[in-house]
Short mmCIF file of C-alpha atoms in Angstrom, two decimals:
data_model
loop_
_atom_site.label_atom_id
_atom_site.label_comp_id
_atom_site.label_asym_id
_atom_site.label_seq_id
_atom_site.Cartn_x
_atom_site.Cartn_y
_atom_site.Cartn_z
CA UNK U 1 29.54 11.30 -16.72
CA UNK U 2 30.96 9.65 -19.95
CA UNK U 3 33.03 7.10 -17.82
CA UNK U 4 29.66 5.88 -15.86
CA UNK U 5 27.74 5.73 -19.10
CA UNK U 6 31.01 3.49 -20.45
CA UNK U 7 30.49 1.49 -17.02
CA UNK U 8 26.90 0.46 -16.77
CA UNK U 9 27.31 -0.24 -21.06
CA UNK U 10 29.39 -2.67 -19.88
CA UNK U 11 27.47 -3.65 -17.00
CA UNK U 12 24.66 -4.32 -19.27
CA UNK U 13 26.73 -5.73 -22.28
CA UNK U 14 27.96 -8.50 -19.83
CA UNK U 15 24.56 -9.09 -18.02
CA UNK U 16 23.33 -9.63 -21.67
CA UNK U 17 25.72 -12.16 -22.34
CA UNK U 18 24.70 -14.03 -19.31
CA UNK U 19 26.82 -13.17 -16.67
CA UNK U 20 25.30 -13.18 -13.21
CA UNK U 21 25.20 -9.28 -11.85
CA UNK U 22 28.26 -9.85 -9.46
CA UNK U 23 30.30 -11.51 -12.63
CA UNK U 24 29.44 -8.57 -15.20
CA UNK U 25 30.08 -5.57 -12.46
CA UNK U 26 34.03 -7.55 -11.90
CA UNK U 27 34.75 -7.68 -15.30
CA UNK U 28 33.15 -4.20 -16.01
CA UNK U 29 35.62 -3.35 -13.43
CA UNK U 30 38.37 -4.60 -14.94
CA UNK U 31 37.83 -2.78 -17.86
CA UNK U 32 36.33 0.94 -17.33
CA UNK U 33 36.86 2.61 -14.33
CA UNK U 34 34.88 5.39 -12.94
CA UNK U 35 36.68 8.63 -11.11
CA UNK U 36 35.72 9.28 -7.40
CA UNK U 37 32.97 6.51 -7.00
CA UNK U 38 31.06 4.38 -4.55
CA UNK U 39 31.66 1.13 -5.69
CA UNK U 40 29.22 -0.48 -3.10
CA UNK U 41 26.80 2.17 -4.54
CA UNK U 42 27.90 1.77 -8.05
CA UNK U 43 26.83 -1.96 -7.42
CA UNK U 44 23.72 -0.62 -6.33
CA UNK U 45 23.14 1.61 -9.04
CA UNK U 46 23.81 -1.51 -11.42
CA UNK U 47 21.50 -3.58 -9.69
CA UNK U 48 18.71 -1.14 -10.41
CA UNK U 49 19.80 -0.88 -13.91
CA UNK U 50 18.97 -4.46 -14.69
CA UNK U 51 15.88 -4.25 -12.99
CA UNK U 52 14.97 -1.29 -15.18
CA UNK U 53 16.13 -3.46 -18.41
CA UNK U 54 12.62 -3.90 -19.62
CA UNK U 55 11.76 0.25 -19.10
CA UNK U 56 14.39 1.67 -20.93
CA UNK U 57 14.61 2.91 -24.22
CA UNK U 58 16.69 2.43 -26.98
CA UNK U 59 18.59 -0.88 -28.67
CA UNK U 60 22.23 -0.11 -27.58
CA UNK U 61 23.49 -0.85 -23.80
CA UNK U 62 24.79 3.02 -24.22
CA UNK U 63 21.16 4.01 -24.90
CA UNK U 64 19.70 2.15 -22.29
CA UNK U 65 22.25 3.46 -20.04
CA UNK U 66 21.49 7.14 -21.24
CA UNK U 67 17.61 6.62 -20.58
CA UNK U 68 17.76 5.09 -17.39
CA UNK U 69 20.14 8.20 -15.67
CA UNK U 70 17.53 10.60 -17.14
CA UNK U 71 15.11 9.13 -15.30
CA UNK U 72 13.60 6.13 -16.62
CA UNK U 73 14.24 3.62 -14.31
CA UNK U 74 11.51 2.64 -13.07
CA UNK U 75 11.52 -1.13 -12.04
CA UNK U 76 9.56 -3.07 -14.95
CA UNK U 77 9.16 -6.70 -15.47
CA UNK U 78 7.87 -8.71 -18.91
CA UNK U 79 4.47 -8.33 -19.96
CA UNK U 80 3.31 -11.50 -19.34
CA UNK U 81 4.61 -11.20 -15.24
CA UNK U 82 2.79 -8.39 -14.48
CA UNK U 83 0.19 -9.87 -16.17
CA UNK U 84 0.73 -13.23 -14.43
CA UNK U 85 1.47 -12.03 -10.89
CA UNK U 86 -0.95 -8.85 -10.79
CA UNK U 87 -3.24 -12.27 -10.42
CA UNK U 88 -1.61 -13.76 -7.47
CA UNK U 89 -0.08 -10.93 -5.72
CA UNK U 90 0.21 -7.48 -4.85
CA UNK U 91 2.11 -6.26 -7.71
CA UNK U 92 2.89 -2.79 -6.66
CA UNK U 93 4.21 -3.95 -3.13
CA UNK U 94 6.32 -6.52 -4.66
CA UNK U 95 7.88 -4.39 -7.20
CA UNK U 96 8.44 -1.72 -4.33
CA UNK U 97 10.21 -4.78 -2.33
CA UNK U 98 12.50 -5.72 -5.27
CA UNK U 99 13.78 -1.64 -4.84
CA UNK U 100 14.75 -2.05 -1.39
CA UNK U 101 13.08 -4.31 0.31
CA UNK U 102 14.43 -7.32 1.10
CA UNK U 103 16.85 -7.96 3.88
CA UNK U 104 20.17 -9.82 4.33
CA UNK U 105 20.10 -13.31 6.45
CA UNK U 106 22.44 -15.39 8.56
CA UNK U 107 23.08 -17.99 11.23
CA UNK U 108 26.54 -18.73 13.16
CA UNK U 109 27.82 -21.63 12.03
CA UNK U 110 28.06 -23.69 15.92
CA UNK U 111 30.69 -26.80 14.23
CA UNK U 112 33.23 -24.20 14.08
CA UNK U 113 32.47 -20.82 16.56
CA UNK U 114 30.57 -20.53 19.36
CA UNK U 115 27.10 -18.08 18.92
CA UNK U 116 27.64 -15.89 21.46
CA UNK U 117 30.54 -15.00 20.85
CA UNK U 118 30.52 -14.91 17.33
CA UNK U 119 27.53 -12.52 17.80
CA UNK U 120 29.61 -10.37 20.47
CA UNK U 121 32.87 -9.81 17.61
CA UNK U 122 29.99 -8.58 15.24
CA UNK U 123 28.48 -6.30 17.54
CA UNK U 124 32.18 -4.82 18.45
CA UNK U 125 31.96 -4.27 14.10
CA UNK U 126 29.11 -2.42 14.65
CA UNK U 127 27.30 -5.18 12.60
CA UNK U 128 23.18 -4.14 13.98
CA UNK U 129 21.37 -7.42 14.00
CA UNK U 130 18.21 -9.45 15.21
CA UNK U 131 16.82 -12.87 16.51
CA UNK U 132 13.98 -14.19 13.90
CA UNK U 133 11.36 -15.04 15.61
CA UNK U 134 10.59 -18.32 14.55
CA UNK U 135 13.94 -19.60 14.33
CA UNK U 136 15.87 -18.81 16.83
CA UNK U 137 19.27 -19.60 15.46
CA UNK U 138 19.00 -17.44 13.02
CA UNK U 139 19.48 -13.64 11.79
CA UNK U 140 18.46 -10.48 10.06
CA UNK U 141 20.83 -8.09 9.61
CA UNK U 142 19.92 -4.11 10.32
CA UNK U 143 23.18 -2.66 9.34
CA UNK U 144 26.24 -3.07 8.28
CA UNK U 145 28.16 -5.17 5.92
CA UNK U 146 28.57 -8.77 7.41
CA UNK U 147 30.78 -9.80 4.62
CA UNK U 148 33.50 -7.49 5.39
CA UNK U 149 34.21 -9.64 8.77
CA UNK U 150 36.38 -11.89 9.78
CA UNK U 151 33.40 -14.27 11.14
CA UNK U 152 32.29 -14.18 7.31
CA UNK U 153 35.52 -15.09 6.43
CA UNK U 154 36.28 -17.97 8.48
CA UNK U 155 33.11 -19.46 7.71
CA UNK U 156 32.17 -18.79 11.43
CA UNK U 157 28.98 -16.83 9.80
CA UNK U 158 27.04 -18.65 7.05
CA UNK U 159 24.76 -16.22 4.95
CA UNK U 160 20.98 -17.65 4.43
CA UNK U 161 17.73 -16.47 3.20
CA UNK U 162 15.00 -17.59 5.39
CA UNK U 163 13.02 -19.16 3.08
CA UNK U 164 16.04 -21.38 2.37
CA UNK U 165 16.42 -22.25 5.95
CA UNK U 166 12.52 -22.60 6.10
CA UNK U 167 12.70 -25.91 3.61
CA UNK U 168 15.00 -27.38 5.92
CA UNK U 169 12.86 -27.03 8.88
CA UNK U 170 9.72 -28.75 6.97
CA UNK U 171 11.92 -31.55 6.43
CA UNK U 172 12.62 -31.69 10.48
CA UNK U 173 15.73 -33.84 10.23
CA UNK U 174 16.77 -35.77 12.88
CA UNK U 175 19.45 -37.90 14.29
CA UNK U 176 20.35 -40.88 12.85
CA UNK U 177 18.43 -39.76 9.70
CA UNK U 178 19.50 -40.80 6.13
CA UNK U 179 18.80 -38.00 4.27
CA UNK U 180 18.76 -37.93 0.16
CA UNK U 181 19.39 -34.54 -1.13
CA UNK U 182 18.66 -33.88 -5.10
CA UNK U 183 20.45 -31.06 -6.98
CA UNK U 184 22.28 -30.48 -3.69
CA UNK U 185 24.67 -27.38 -4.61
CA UNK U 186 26.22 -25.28 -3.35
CA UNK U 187 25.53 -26.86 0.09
CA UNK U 188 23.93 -24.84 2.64
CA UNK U 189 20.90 -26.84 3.31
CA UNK U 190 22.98 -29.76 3.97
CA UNK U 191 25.14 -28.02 6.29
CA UNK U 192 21.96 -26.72 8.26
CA UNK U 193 20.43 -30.74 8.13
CA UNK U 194 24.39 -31.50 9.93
CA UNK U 195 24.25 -28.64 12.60
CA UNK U 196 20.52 -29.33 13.24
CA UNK U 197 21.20 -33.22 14.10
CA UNK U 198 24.61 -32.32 15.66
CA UNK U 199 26.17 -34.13 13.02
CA UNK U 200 24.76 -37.54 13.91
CA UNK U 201 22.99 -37.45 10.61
CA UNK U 202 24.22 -39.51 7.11
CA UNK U 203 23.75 -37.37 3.61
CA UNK U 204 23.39 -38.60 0.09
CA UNK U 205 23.76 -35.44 -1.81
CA UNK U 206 23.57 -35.67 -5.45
CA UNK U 207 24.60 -32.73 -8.32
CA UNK U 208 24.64 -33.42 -11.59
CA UNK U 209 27.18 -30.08 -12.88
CA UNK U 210 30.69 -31.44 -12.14
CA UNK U 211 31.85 -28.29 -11.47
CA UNK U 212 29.10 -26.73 -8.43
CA UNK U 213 30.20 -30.14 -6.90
CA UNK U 214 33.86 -30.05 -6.88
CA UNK U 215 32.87 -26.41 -4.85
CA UNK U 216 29.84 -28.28 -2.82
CA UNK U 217 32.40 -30.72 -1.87
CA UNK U 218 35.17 -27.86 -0.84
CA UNK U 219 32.64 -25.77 0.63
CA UNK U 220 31.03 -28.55 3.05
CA UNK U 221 34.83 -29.42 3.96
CA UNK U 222 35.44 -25.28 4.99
CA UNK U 223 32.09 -24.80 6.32
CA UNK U 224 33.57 -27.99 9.38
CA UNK U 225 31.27 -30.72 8.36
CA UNK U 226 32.58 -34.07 8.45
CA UNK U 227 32.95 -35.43 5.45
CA UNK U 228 33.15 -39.13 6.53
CA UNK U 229 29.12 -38.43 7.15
CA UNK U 230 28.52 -37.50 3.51
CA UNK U 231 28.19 -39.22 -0.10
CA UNK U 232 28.74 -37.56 -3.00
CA UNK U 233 26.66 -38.12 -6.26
CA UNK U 234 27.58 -36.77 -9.86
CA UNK U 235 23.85 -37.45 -11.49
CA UNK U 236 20.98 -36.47 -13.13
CA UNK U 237 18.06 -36.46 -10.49
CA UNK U 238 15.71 -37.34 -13.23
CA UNK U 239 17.62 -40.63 -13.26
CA UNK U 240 18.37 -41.29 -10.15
CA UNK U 241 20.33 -44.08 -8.74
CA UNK U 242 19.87 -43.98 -4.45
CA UNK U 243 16.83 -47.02 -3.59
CA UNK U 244 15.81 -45.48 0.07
CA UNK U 245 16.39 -42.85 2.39
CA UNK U 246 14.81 -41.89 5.34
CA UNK U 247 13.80 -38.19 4.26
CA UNK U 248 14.64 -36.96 0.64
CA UNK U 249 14.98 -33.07 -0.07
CA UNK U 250 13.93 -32.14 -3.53
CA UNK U 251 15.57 -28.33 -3.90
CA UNK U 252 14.66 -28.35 -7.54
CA UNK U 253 16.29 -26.59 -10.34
CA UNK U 254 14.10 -23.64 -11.51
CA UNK U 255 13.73 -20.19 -13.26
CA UNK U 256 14.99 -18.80 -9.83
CA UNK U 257 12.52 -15.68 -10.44
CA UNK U 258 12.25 -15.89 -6.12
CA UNK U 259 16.19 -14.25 -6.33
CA UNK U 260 15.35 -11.22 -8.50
CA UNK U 261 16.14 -8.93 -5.35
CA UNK U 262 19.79 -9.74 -5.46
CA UNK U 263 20.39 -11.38 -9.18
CA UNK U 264 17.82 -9.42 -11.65
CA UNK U 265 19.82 -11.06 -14.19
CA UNK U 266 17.10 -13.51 -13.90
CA UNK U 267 14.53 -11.16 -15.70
CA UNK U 268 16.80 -11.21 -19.19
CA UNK U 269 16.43 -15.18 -19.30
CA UNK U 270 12.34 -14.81 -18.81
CA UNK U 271 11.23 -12.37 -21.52
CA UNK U 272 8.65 -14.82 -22.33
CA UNK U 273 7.14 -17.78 -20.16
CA UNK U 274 9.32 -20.83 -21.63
CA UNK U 275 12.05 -20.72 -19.35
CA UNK U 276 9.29 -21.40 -16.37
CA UNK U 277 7.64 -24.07 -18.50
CA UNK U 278 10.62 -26.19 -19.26
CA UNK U 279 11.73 -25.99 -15.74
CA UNK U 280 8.30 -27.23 -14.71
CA UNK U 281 8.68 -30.05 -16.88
CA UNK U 282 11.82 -31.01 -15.22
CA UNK U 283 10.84 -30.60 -11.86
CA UNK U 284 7.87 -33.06 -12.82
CA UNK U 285 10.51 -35.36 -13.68
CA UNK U 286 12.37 -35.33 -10.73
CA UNK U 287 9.61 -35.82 -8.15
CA UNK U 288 8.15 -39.29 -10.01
CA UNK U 289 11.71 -40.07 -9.82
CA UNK U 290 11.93 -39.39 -5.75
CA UNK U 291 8.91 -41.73 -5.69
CA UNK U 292 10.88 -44.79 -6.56
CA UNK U 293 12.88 -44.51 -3.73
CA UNK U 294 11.52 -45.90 -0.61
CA UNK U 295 11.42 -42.75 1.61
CA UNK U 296 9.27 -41.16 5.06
CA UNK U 297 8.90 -38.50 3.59
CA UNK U 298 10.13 -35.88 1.37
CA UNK U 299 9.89 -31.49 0.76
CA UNK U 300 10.00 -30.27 -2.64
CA UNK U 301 10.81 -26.66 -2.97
CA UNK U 302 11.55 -24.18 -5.63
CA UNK U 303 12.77 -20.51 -5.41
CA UNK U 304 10.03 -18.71 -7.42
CA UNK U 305 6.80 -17.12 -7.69
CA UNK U 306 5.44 -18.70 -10.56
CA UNK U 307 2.64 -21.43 -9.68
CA UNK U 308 3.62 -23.60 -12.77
CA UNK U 309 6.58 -24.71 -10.60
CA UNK U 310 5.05 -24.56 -7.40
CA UNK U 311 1.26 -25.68 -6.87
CA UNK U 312 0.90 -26.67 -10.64
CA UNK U 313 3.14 -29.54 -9.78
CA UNK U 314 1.87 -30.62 -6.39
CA UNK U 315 -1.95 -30.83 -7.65
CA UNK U 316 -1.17 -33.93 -9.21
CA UNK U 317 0.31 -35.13 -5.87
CA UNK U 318 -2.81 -34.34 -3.48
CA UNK U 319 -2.56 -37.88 -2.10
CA UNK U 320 0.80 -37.67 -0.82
CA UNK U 321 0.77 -34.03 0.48
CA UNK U 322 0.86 -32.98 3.91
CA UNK U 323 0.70 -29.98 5.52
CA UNK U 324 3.82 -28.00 5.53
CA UNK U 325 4.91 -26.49 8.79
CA UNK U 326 7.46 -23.67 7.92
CA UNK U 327 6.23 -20.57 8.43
CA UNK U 328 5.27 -18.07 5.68
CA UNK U 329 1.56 -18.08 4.25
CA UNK U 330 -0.33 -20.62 2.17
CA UNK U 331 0.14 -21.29 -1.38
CA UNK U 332 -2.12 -20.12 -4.02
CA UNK U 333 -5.59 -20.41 -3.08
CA UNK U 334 -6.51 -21.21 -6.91
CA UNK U 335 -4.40 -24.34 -7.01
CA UNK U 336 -5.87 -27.49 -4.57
CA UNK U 337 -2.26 -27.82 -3.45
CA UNK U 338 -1.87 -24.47 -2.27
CA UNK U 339 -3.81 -24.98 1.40
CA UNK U 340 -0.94 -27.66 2.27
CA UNK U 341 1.67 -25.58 0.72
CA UNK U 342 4.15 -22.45 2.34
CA UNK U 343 4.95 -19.83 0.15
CA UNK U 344 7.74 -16.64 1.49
CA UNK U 345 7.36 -13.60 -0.49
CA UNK U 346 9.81 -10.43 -0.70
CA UNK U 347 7.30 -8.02 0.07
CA UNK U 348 5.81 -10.06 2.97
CA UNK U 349 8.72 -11.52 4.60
CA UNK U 350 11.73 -9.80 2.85
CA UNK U 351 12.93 -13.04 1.69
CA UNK U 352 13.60 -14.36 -1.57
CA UNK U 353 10.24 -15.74 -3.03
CA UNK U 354 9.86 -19.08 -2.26
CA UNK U 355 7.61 -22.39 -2.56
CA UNK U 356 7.73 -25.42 -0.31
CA UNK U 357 5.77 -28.61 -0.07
CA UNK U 358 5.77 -31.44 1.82
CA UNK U 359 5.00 -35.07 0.58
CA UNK U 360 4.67 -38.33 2.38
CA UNK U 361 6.48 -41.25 1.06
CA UNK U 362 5.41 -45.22 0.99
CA UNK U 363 6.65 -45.81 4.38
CA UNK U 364 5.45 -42.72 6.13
CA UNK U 365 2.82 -43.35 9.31
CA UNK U 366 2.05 -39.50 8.68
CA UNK U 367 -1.69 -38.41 7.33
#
C-alpha cells in the first residue's frame, strides 16, 4: 500500500506543478514504482484522483492520497462551477459522465489507408466499434484499446472527439476553398478540411507557440497531407496578418474545461473564475480581428462549458450569426446567441463539451 500512496503523491505533486495527467503519471513512473499493478488501471485510478482534488482532505499530496483510498473520492469541482453549471446543466449527470462516461472517437485517415480495410485489421484486433450516425466517416469505439494498433501507429487511424469533427462540418469546406485557420495546433481539423475536399483545398494555418508548430508542421507531413497545399504562420491571432480567405476557422484558445473527462488537470488551473475570464477576453480579441479579413464566412468554437466563452461572446455578434448546422443541441437559452449556436455535452453526447458558432463574413450571400 505504501508504494501506491508514494505513487499517486507523486501523481498529484506533478499535476500540481502543471503537468498534464499523461506527463505527471510518466514521470511518476520513472520515479516510484508500484509491485504487481495495472498500469492502464493505475492511470485510471490517477485520473479519478485529480478529479477528486477538490474533495479530499488534508494539505499534503500524501494526505490527499490517504483520504481519497479511504473513500473520499467523490468527483468534486470548485464552488463557483457547481454553482455556475447547476444553472445551465444537469449537474449530477454531468459529473456522473466525467466518471465514465465519455467515449473514445476516430476516423480512418483515407490519404494514406483505405476504410475498409483499415476497419477489417481492427476488427481481426478485436477492436468493437460503430458508424456515428451523423457522420458517417467516423467512429466510436466499444472496446478495446485502438492505440495499441498498428493502424494507430501508422497514422492510418486518426483519434477525434466528435465535437471536434463537428466544427469542421459547420464550416462545410469545399474544393478550391482558401481556408484561414487561427491557433491551428496540433492539426487535426486541418487534416479533416484536406480529406473532406480531397485535398483540392489551400490552408493558411496560423500558431503563435513555436514549438506546437514545429509538431503541427511534422504531424500534417505524417498524417499524408501535402504540404505544398499548406502555409504556415508563426503569429498572434489577435494581430493577425492574412487580408482574405474564403472561410476562416476560429478554434480559439480557452480554459479547455470541455476536456475534463480525459485531462482533469484542467480543474487545478480554475479554482476560481479568472482563468475563464481572461480567456474570454482573448477570444474577443481574436474574432474583431477575423473581421478585418475579407472572408464568406467563418465558425468560432471553443472547448468548454462556460457561456462567458461561448454565447457571452457571440451576443455581441447577432448580426453576423447564422445558424449552425452540426449536430448537438442549442446553446444556452439565456444568452440571444444561444438559438443559432451548437453546443456537445459529455453527458449528452459523450463528447468533450463543446461550443460552436457560425458567423457570416462581408462577402457572404448567406442570411
Amino acid at each position: 500500500m505504501d508504494d501506491l500512496i508514494d505513487f499517486l503523491s507523486s501523481v498529484i505533486h506533478f499535476c500540481e506543478r502543471g503537468d498534464p495527467l499523461p506527463v505527471a503519471f510518466s514521470k511518476a513512473k520513472e520515479i516510484r514504482r508500484v509491485r504487481n499493478v495495472n498500469y492502464d488501471e493505475l492511470f485510471e485510478l490517477s485520473r479519478k484522483l485529480i478529479l477528486s482534488y477538490y474533495s479530499l482532505s488534508g494539505r499534503s499530496a500524501r494526505k490527499k492520497v490517504i483520504s481519497f483510498l479511504e473513500g473520499a473520492n467523490k468527483i468534486s469541482l470548485p464552488q463557483w462551477m457547481n454553482d455556475e453549471l447547476r444553472g445551465l446543466v444537469d449537474l449530477e449527470a454531468y459529473l456522473r459522465s466525467l466518471e465514465s462516461g465519455r467515449y473514445k472517437w476516430f476516423r480512418v485517415n483515407t490519404v494514406l489507408g483505405e476504410e475498409n480495410q483499415v476497419l477489417t485489421s481492427l476488427e481481426r484486433q478485436g477492436i468493437k466499434f460503430e458508424r456515428d450516425g451523423d457522420f458517417n466517416y467516423l467512429f466510436k469505439v466499444r472496446s478495446g484499446n485502438i492505440t495499441k494498433t498498428d493502424e494507430f501507429r501508422n497514422f492510418k487511424v486518426i483519434i477525434q472527439d466528435k465535437a471536434s469533427v463537428a466544427v469542421v462540418e459547420a464550416l462545410k469546406p469545399e474544393k478550391g476553398d482558401v481556408i484561414f485557420e487561427f491557433a491551428s495546433a496540433p492539426g487535426l481539423k486541418a487534416e479533416l478540411i484536406y480529406e473532406l475536399t480531397q485535398g483540392d483545398v489551400y490552408l493558411i494555418l496560423a500558431e503563435l507557440d513555436r514549438e506546437r508548430l514545429t509538431k503541427e508542421i511534422k504531424l500534417l507531413s505524417r498524417l499524408g497531407v501535402d504540404m505544398g497545399k499548406v502555409d504556415f504562420i508563426n503569429q498572434d491571432s489577435t494581430m493577425n496578418s492574412v487580408l482574405k480567405a474564403d472561410k476562416v476557422l476560429i478554434d480559439a484558445p480557452c480554459s479547455s474545461s470541455g476536456i475534463l473527462y480525459n485531462e482533469p488537470t484542467v480543474l487545478l488551473g480554475l479554482r476560481d473564475k479568472g482563468k475563464v475570464e481572461n480567456f474570454s477576453v482573448i477570444q474577443k480579441l481574436m474574432i474583431r480581428e477575423a473581421f478585418n479579413i475579407r472572408f464568406k464566412k467563418a465558425v468560432y468554437s471553443v472547448c468548454s462549458i462556460f457561456p462567458e466563452e461561448g454565447e457571452a461572446v457571440m451576443d455581441e455578434y447577432m448580426d453576423h450569426l447564422l445558424s449552425t448546422n452540426a449536430g448537438g443541441v442549442e446553446g444556452y437559452g439565456n444568452h440571444g446567441s444561444g438559438k443559432f449556436c451548437n453546443r456537445y455535452f459529455g453527458h449528452i453526447h459523450g463528447t468533450e463539451d463543446f461550443f460552436i458558432a457560425t458567423l457570416r463574413g462581408s462577402e457572404s450571400h448567406e442570411r
